[in-house]
């Protein structure tokens, strides 16, 4: 009985080691420049990422920005400081919900798509055919997707932050009318600075990198026919959601845990 209980964490550790080793090889292929042998494929994947995911990501982040603005306005009204609605909107958007919303949509849209695409190639022997033709399949299929993510996603993320800011402004100033445009803008920009933007981008890109790598691992190593591809897709989604929360928690603690940089008090 004890051995059965130990088998589960042992399998988890084994799988974790395999994932880390696979991801390390893919990252090394990008950093060493081997991926630039297939730069055209990387650019093609970047174009697919832009066309298929940008509007969806921005749409979700815009809704999150509306939520931050509405909650911030009513929360500050309840505490007797309605003029400070911009504080909640600034922190909610930049530090927390935009990275989380970005990670959720990346996991649901991009990560699962990578697993399904690579998994179908694996079970139909297309990946084996690439190897037979002398094409290094891991570089051609996985490293190019990671390169595409690094080329495109920082700009999508920055534009998403702008969409969230616009949404919060519309909610607080135009919809609820809690504070004037100038008053909201003053407080909103007072409670954030360039390092906060940099830290937010680091959080979002760390999530995106983990999601793409996990998707490549489960898709590249899929087996068992269509059912196996479905199982791999579900596993990647679960792991990516867990990683999004872990990265978000650790990022917040690392970047703002010791010094929240809140200009409150005297």
mmCIF file of C-alpha atoms in Angstrom:
data_model
loop_
_atom_site.group_PDB
_atom_site.id
_atom_site.type_symbol
_atom_site.label_atom_id
_atom_site.label_comp_id
_atom_site.label_asym_id
_atom_site.label_seq_id
_atom_site.Cartn_x
_atom_site.Cartn_y
_atom_site.Cartn_z
ATOM 1 C CA UNK A 1 0.000 0.000 0.000
ATOM 2 C CA UNK A 2 2.814 2.379 0.866
ATOM 3 C CA UNK A 3 4.490 1.765 -2.457
ATOM 4 C CA UNK A 4 1.267 2.680 -4.263
ATOM 5 C CA UNK A 5 1.122 5.991 -2.432
ATOM 6 C CA UNK A 6 4.755 6.683 -3.242
ATOM 7 C CA UNK A 7 4.211 5.869 -6.914
ATOM 8 C CA UNK A 8 2.110 8.986 -7.484
ATOM 9 C CA UNK A 9 4.649 11.627 -6.318
ATOM 10 C CA UNK A 10 7.405 9.609 -7.989
ATOM 11 C CA UNK A 11 5.570 9.824 -11.309
ATOM 12 C CA UNK A 12 5.011 13.539 -10.777
ATOM 13 C CA UNK A 13 8.703 14.125 -10.158
ATOM 14 C CA UNK A 14 9.612 12.057 -13.191
ATOM 15 C CA UNK A 15 7.218 14.010 -15.406
ATOM 16 C CA UNK A 16 8.467 17.308 -13.979
ATOM 17 C CA UNK A 17 12.040 16.343 -14.780
ATOM 18 C CA UNK A 18 11.105 15.395 -18.333
ATOM 19 C CA UNK A 19 9.280 18.695 -18.849
ATOM 20 C CA UNK A 20 12.193 20.727 -17.478
ATOM 21 C CA UNK A 21 14.676 18.864 -19.679
ATOM 22 C CA UNK A 22 12.526 19.317 -22.777
ATOM 23 C CA UNK A 23 11.964 23.020 -22.099
ATOM 24 C CA UNK A 24 15.686 23.527 -21.485
ATOM 25 C CA UNK A 25 16.503 22.034 -24.877
ATOM 26 C CA UNK A 26 13.961 24.256 -26.635
ATOM 27 C CA UNK A 27 15.203 27.405 -24.903
ATOM 28 C CA UNK A 28 18.802 26.438 -25.726
ATOM 29 C CA UNK A 29 17.855 26.045 -29.392
ATOM 30 C CA UNK A 30 16.629 29.643 -29.392
ATOM 31 C CA UNK A 31 19.482 31.185 -27.404
ATOM 32 C CA UNK A 32 22.192 29.393 -29.369
ATOM 33 C CA UNK A 33 20.708 30.627 -32.633
ATOM 34 C CA UNK A 34 19.925 27.205 -34.093
ATOM 35 C CA UNK A 35 16.323 28.296 -34.506
ATOM 36 C CA UNK A 36 17.340 30.973 -37.043
ATOM 37 C CA UNK A 37 17.928 28.182 -39.528
ATOM 38 C CA UNK A 38 14.131 28.179 -39.747
ATOM 39 C CA UNK A 39 13.536 31.903 -39.324
ATOM 40 C CA UNK A 40 10.844 31.863 -41.996
ATOM 41 C CA UNK A 41 8.831 29.317 -40.042
ATOM 42 C CA UNK A 42 9.266 31.405 -36.894
ATOM 43 C CA UNK A 43 7.934 34.483 -38.664
ATOM 44 C CA UNK A 44 5.028 32.455 -40.036
ATOM 45 C CA UNK A 45 4.148 31.305 -36.532
ATOM 46 C CA UNK A 46 4.399 34.919 -35.338
ATOM 47 C CA UNK A 47 1.907 35.956 -38.012
ATOM 48 C CA UNK A 48 -0.468 33.166 -37.019
ATOM 49 C CA UNK A 49 -0.191 34.265 -33.389
ATOM 50 C CA UNK A 50 -1.021 37.861 -34.278
ATOM 51 C CA UNK A 51 -3.986 37.047 -36.493
ATOM 52 C CA UNK A 52 -5.543 34.340 -34.357
ATOM 53 C CA UNK A 53 -5.010 35.516 -30.781
ATOM 54 C CA UNK A 54 -4.586 39.294 -30.586
ATOM 55 C CA UNK A 55 -8.244 40.337 -30.649
ATOM 56 C CA UNK A 56 -9.246 37.603 -28.214
ATOM 57 C CA UNK A 57 -6.549 38.593 -25.711
ATOM 58 C CA UNK A 58 -7.311 42.295 -25.991
ATOM 59 C CA UNK A 59 -11.051 41.654 -25.639
ATOM 60 C CA UNK A 60 -10.613 39.766 -22.382
ATOM 61 C CA UNK A 61 -8.204 42.361 -20.998
ATOM 62 C CA UNK A 62 -10.599 45.178 -21.934
ATOM 63 C CA UNK A 63 -13.370 43.496 -19.938
ATOM 64 C CA UNK A 64 -10.966 43.049 -17.026
ATOM 65 C CA UNK A 65 -10.146 46.759 -17.216
ATOM 66 C CA UNK A 66 -13.848 47.598 -16.979
ATOM 67 C CA UNK A 67 -14.107 45.365 -13.925
ATOM 68 C CA UNK A 68 -11.124 47.011 -12.230
ATOM 69 C CA UNK A 69 -12.562 50.463 -12.855
ATOM 70 C CA UNK A 70 -16.055 49.636 -11.596
ATOM 71 C CA UNK A 71 -14.832 47.831 -8.490
ATOM 72 C CA UNK A 72 -12.323 50.585 -7.772
ATOM 73 C CA UNK A 73 -14.948 53.313 -8.053
ATOM 74 C CA UNK A 74 -17.461 51.670 -5.716
ATOM 75 C CA UNK A 75 -14.807 50.466 -3.264
ATOM 76 C CA UNK A 76 -13.346 53.949 -2.871
ATOM 77 C CA UNK A 77 -16.834 55.431 -2.575
ATOM 78 C CA UNK A 78 -17.555 53.000 0.267
ATOM 79 C CA UNK A 79 -14.336 53.981 2.066
ATOM 80 C CA UNK A 80 -15.035 57.690 1.698
ATOM 81 C CA UNK A 81 -12.325 58.431 -0.860
ATOM 82 C CA UNK A 82 -14.090 58.461 -4.241
ATOM 83 C CA UNK A 83 -11.441 60.726 -5.759
ATOM 84 C CA UNK A 84 -8.902 57.927 -5.385
ATOM 85 C CA UNK A 85 -10.650 55.466 -7.691
ATOM 86 C CA UNK A 86 -7.609 55.645 -9.948
ATOM 87 C CA UNK A 87 -5.446 53.958 -7.301
ATOM 88 C CA UNK A 88 -7.361 50.700 -7.447
ATOM 89 C CA UNK A 89 -7.565 50.830 -11.229
ATOM 90 C CA UNK A 90 -3.815 51.388 -11.590
ATOM 91 C CA UNK A 91 -2.752 48.561 -9.294
ATOM 92 C CA UNK A 92 -5.504 46.159 -10.331
ATOM 93 C CA UNK A 93 -4.690 46.473 -14.018
ATOM 94 C CA UNK A 94 -0.926 46.732 -14.155
ATOM 95 C CA UNK A 95 0.173 44.517 -11.304
ATOM 96 C CA UNK A 96 -2.376 41.728 -11.134
ATOM 97 C CA UNK A 97 -5.355 41.224 -13.401
ATOM 98 C CA UNK A 98 -3.796 42.073 -16.761
ATOM 99 C CA UNK A 99 -0.992 39.496 -16.261
ATOM 100 C CA UNK A 100 -3.515 36.926 -15.027
ATOM 101 C CA UNK A 101 -5.978 37.610 -17.846
ATOM 102 C CA UNK A 102 -3.148 37.418 -20.359
ATOM 103 C CA UNK A 103 -1.994 34.118 -18.869
ATOM 104 C CA UNK A 104 -5.497 32.641 -18.821
ATOM 105 C CA UNK A 105 -6.132 33.440 -22.458
ATOM 106 C CA UNK A 106 -2.682 32.257 -23.500
ATOM 107 C CA UNK A 107 -3.287 28.940 -21.727
ATOM 108 C CA UNK A 108 -6.793 28.510 -23.135
ATOM 109 C CA UNK A 109 -6.168 29.731 -26.688
ATOM 110 C CA UNK A 110 -2.483 29.434 -27.566
ATOM 111 C CA UNK A 111 -1.272 26.620 -25.295
ATOM 112 C CA UNK A 112 -4.055 24.192 -26.128
ATOM 113 C CA UNK A 113 -3.786 25.072 -29.814
ATOM 114 C CA UNK A 114 -0.099 24.156 -29.810
ATOM 115 C CA UNK A 115 -0.836 20.830 -28.125
ATOM 116 C CA UNK A 116 -3.600 19.970 -30.573
ATOM 117 C CA UNK A 117 -1.536 20.914 -33.616
ATOM 118 C CA UNK A 118 1.684 19.154 -32.603
ATOM 119 C CA UNK A 119 -0.225 16.201 -31.158
ATOM 120 C CA UNK A 120 -2.064 15.617 -34.414
ATOM 121 C CA UNK A 121 1.253 15.787 -36.254
ATOM 122 C CA UNK A 122 2.740 13.239 -33.867
ATOM 123 C CA UNK A 123 -0.025 10.653 -34.151
ATOM 124 C CA UNK A 124 -0.141 11.005 -37.937
ATOM 125 C CA UNK A 125 3.654 10.423 -38.152
ATOM 126 C CA UNK A 126 4.356 13.868 -39.611
ATOM 127 C CA UNK A 127 7.007 14.555 -36.971
ATOM 128 C CA UNK A 128 8.719 11.252 -37.771
ATOM 129 C CA UNK A 129 8.608 12.208 -41.453
ATOM 130 C CA UNK A 130 10.450 15.454 -40.659
ATOM 131 C CA UNK A 131 13.184 13.488 -38.900
ATOM 132 C CA UNK A 132 13.472 11.093 -41.842
ATOM 133 C CA UNK A 133 13.950 14.074 -44.171
ATOM 134 C CA UNK A 134 16.762 15.354 -41.950
ATOM 135 C CA UNK A 135 14.799 18.242 -40.431
ATOM 136 C CA UNK A 136 15.359 18.584 -36.648
ATOM 137 C CA UNK A 137 11.724 18.449 -35.583
ATOM 138 C CA UNK A 138 12.169 19.949 -32.123
ATOM 139 C CA UNK A 139 13.767 23.079 -33.554
ATOM 140 C CA UNK A 140 11.375 23.347 -36.486
ATOM 141 C CA UNK A 141 8.191 22.800 -34.460
ATOM 142 C CA UNK A 142 8.957 23.949 -30.906
ATOM 143 C CA UNK A 143 11.811 26.450 -30.980
ATOM 144 C CA UNK A 144 10.186 28.414 -33.813
ATOM 145 C CA UNK A 145 6.992 28.758 -31.773
ATOM 146 C CA UNK A 146 8.927 30.000 -28.763
ATOM 147 C CA UNK A 147 10.780 32.489 -30.956
ATOM 148 C CA UNK A 148 7.470 33.690 -32.401
ATOM 149 C CA UNK A 149 6.074 34.176 -28.903
ATOM 150 C CA UNK A 150 9.072 36.223 -27.838
ATOM 151 C CA UNK A 151 8.884 38.364 -30.979
ATOM 152 C CA UNK A 152 5.176 39.141 -30.812
ATOM 153 C CA UNK A 153 3.778 38.789 -27.309
ATOM 154 C CA UNK A 154 5.589 41.721 -25.602
ATOM 155 C CA UNK A 155 3.880 44.129 -27.989
ATOM 156 C CA UNK A 156 0.511 42.390 -27.645
ATOM 157 C CA UNK A 157 0.886 42.576 -23.871
ATOM 158 C CA UNK A 158 1.775 46.284 -23.853
ATOM 159 C CA UNK A 159 -1.165 47.070 -26.105
ATOM 160 C CA UNK A 160 -3.355 44.987 -23.784
ATOM 161 C CA UNK A 161 -2.303 47.144 -20.838
ATOM 162 C CA UNK A 162 -3.396 50.168 -22.849
ATOM 163 C CA UNK A 163 -6.758 48.530 -23.556
ATOM 164 C CA UNK A 164 -7.250 47.879 -19.830
ATOM 165 C CA UNK A 165 -6.356 51.490 -18.997
ATOM 166 C CA UNK A 166 -8.854 52.821 -21.509
ATOM 167 C CA UNK A 167 -11.549 50.503 -20.160
ATOM 168 C CA UNK A 168 -10.968 51.600 -16.563
ATOM 169 C CA UNK A 169 -11.114 55.251 -17.581
ATOM 170 C CA UNK A 170 -14.391 54.713 -19.405
ATOM 171 C CA UNK A 171 -15.873 52.886 -16.424
ATOM 172 C CA UNK A 172 -14.845 55.381 -13.747
ATOM 173 C CA UNK A 173 -15.096 58.704 -15.573
ATOM 174 C CA UNK A 174 -17.664 58.179 -18.330
ATOM 175 C CA UNK A 175 -19.959 55.439 -17.025
ATOM 176 C CA UNK A 176 -20.080 56.024 -13.258
ATOM 177 C CA UNK A 177 -18.881 59.633 -13.266
ATOM 178 C CA UNK A 178 -17.191 59.139 -9.922
ATOM 179 C CA UNK A 179 -14.409 61.655 -10.537
ATOM 180 C CA UNK A 180 -13.392 64.180 -13.176
ATOM 181 C CA UNK A 181 -11.132 63.233 -16.034
ATOM 182 C CA UNK A 182 -8.240 65.314 -14.704
ATOM 183 C CA UNK A 183 -8.642 64.078 -11.147
ATOM 184 C CA UNK A 184 -8.729 60.441 -12.239
ATOM 185 C CA UNK A 185 -5.700 60.850 -14.505
ATOM 186 C CA UNK A 186 -3.661 62.574 -11.781
ATOM 187 C CA UNK A 187 -4.198 59.843 -9.201
ATOM 188 C CA UNK A 188 -3.979 57.035 -11.757
ATOM 189 C CA UNK A 189 -0.492 57.974 -12.925
ATOM 190 C CA UNK A 190 0.690 58.944 -9.452
ATOM 191 C CA UNK A 191 0.397 55.347 -8.252
ATOM 192 C CA UNK A 192 2.520 53.675 -10.940
ATOM 193 C CA UNK A 193 5.921 54.184 -12.488
ATOM 194 C CA UNK A 194 8.128 52.743 -15.276
ATOM 195 C CA UNK A 195 9.580 49.940 -13.105
ATOM 196 C CA UNK A 196 6.028 48.756 -12.409
ATOM 197 C CA UNK A 197 5.417 48.507 -16.155
ATOM 198 C CA UNK A 198 8.661 46.585 -16.627
ATOM 199 C CA UNK A 199 7.797 44.170 -13.811
ATOM 200 C CA UNK A 200 4.334 43.623 -15.251
ATOM 201 C CA UNK A 201 5.780 42.779 -18.661
ATOM 202 C CA UNK A 202 8.228 40.369 -17.030
ATOM 203 C CA UNK A 203 5.348 38.622 -15.241
ATOM 204 C CA UNK A 204 3.280 38.364 -18.390
ATOM 205 C CA UNK A 205 6.142 37.135 -20.583
ATOM 206 C CA UNK A 206 7.241 34.586 -17.983
ATOM 207 C CA UNK A 207 3.709 33.189 -18.002
ATOM 208 C CA UNK A 208 3.630 33.180 -21.810
ATOM 209 C CA UNK A 209 7.003 31.433 -22.066
ATOM 210 C CA UNK A 210 5.952 28.717 -19.630
ATOM 211 C CA UNK A 211 2.644 28.210 -21.456
ATOM 212 C CA UNK A 212 4.254 27.866 -24.892
ATOM 213 C CA UNK A 213 6.908 25.451 -23.585
ATOM 214 C CA UNK A 214 4.368 23.281 -21.772
ATOM 215 C CA UNK A 215 2.156 23.220 -24.860
ATOM 216 C CA UNK A 216 5.104 22.176 -27.024
ATOM 217 C CA UNK A 217 6.048 19.409 -24.581
ATOM 218 C CA UNK A 218 2.615 17.826 -24.386
ATOM 219 C CA UNK A 219 1.971 18.157 -28.106
ATOM 220 C CA UNK A 220 5.380 16.901 -29.200
ATOM 221 C CA UNK A 221 5.179 13.867 -26.899
ATOM 222 C CA UNK A 222 1.507 13.020 -27.452
ATOM 223 C CA UNK A 223 0.590 9.392 -28.059
ATOM 224 C CA UNK A 224 -2.447 7.130 -28.098
ATOM 225 C CA UNK A 225 -4.315 8.477 -31.102
ATOM 226 C CA UNK A 226 -6.968 11.217 -30.985
ATOM 227 C CA UNK A 227 -7.892 10.286 -27.408
ATOM 228 C CA UNK A 228 -4.266 10.737 -26.383
ATOM 229 C CA UNK A 229 -4.155 14.167 -27.997
ATOM 230 C CA UNK A 230 -7.266 15.185 -26.062
ATOM 231 C CA UNK A 231 -5.750 13.916 -22.819
ATOM 232 C CA UNK A 232 -2.501 15.801 -23.504
ATOM 233 C CA UNK A 233 -4.461 18.983 -24.199
ATOM 234 C CA UNK A 234 -6.317 18.684 -20.887
ATOM 235 C CA UNK A 235 -3.094 18.007 -18.985
ATOM 236 C CA UNK A 236 -1.401 21.033 -20.533
ATOM 237 C CA UNK A 237 -4.339 23.260 -19.619
ATOM 238 C CA UNK A 238 -4.287 22.131 -15.981
ATOM 239 C CA UNK A 239 -0.528 22.564 -15.638
ATOM 240 C CA UNK A 240 -0.560 25.951 -17.376
ATOM 241 C CA UNK A 241 -3.283 27.319 -15.102
ATOM 242 C CA UNK A 242 -1.286 26.183 -12.063
ATOM 243 C CA UNK A 243 1.865 27.787 -13.478
ATOM 244 C CA UNK A 244 0.031 31.045 -14.195
ATOM 245 C CA UNK A 245 -0.977 31.335 -10.552
ATOM 246 C CA UNK A 246 2.434 30.311 -9.231
ATOM 247 C CA UNK A 247 4.253 32.781 -11.486
ATOM 248 C CA UNK A 248 1.763 35.525 -10.612
ATOM 249 C CA UNK A 249 2.119 34.926 -6.883
ATOM 250 C CA UNK A 250 5.916 34.741 -6.949
ATOM 251 C CA UNK A 251 6.158 37.753 -9.249
ATOM 252 C CA UNK A 252 4.014 39.897 -6.972
ATOM 253 C CA UNK A 253 6.024 38.852 -3.928
ATOM 254 C CA UNK A 254 9.334 39.441 -5.693
ATOM 255 C CA UNK A 255 8.532 42.779 -7.316
ATOM 256 C CA UNK A 256 6.180 44.406 -4.803
ATOM 257 C CA UNK A 257 6.264 42.287 -1.661
ATOM 258 C CA UNK A 258 9.013 44.152 0.167
ATOM 259 C CA UNK A 259 8.243 47.604 -1.261
ATOM 260 C CA UNK A 260 4.757 48.220 -2.722
ATOM 261 C CA UNK A 261 5.826 51.747 -3.781
ATOM 262 C CA UNK A 262 2.585 53.273 -2.594
ATOM 263 C CA UNK A 263 2.795 57.072 -2.088
ATOM 264 C CA UNK A 264 0.345 57.071 0.812
ATOM 265 C CA UNK A 265 0.878 58.793 4.132
ATOM 266 C CA UNK A 266 3.353 61.410 5.241
#
